[in-house]
PDB file of C-alpha atoms in Angstrom:
ATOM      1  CA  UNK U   1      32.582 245.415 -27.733  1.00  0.00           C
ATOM      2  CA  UNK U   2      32.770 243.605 -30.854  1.00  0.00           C
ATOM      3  CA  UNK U   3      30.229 245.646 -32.864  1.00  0.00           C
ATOM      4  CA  UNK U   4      31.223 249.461 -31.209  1.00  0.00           C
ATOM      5  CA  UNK U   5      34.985 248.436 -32.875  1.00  0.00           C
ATOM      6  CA  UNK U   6      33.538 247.177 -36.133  1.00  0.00           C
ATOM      7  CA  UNK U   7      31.883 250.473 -36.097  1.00  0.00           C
ATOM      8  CA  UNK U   8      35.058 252.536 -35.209  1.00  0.00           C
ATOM      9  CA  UNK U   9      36.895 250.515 -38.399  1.00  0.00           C
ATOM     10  CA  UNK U  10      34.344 251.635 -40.375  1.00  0.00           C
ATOM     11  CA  UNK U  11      34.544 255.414 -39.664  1.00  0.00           C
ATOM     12  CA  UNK U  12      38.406 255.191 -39.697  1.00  0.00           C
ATOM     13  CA  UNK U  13      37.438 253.819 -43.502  1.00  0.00           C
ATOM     14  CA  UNK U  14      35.356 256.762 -44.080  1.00  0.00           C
ATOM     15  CA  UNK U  15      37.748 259.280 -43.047  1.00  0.00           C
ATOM     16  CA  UNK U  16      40.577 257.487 -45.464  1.00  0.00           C
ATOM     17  CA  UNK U  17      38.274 257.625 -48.261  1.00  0.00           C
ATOM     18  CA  UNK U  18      37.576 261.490 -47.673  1.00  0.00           C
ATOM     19  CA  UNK U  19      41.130 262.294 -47.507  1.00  0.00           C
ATOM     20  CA  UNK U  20      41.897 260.276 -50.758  1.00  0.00           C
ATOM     21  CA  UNK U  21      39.082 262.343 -52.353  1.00  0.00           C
ATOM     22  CA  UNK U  22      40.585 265.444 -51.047  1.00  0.00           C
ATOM     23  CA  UNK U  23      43.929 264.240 -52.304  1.00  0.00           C
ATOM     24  CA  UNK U  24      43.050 263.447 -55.580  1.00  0.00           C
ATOM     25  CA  UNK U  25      40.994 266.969 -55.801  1.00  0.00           C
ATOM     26  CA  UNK U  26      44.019 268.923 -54.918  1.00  0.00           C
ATOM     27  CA  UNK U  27      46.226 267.026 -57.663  1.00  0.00           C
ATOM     28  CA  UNK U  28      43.394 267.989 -60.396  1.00  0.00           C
ATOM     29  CA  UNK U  29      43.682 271.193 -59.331  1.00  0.00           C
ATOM     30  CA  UNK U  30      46.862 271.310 -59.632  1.00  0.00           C
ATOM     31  CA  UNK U  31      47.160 269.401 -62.885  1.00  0.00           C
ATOM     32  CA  UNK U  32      44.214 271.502 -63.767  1.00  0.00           C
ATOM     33  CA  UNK U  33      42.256 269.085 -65.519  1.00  0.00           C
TER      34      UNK U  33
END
């Protein structure tokens, strides 16, 4: 139980990371830098 929850954190982590990327991608754009 324990570990299959760690592991579920972890992904959740992933996906916020990827999104942040994605957000910070779009502003460049954007910004065109």
């Amino acid at each position: 139980m324990g570990c299959s929850r760690r592991r579920r954190k972890k992904k959740q982590l992933l996906q916020q990371k990827k999104r942040g990327q994605e957000r910070k991608g779009k502003w460049q754009r954007l910004w065109g830098n």
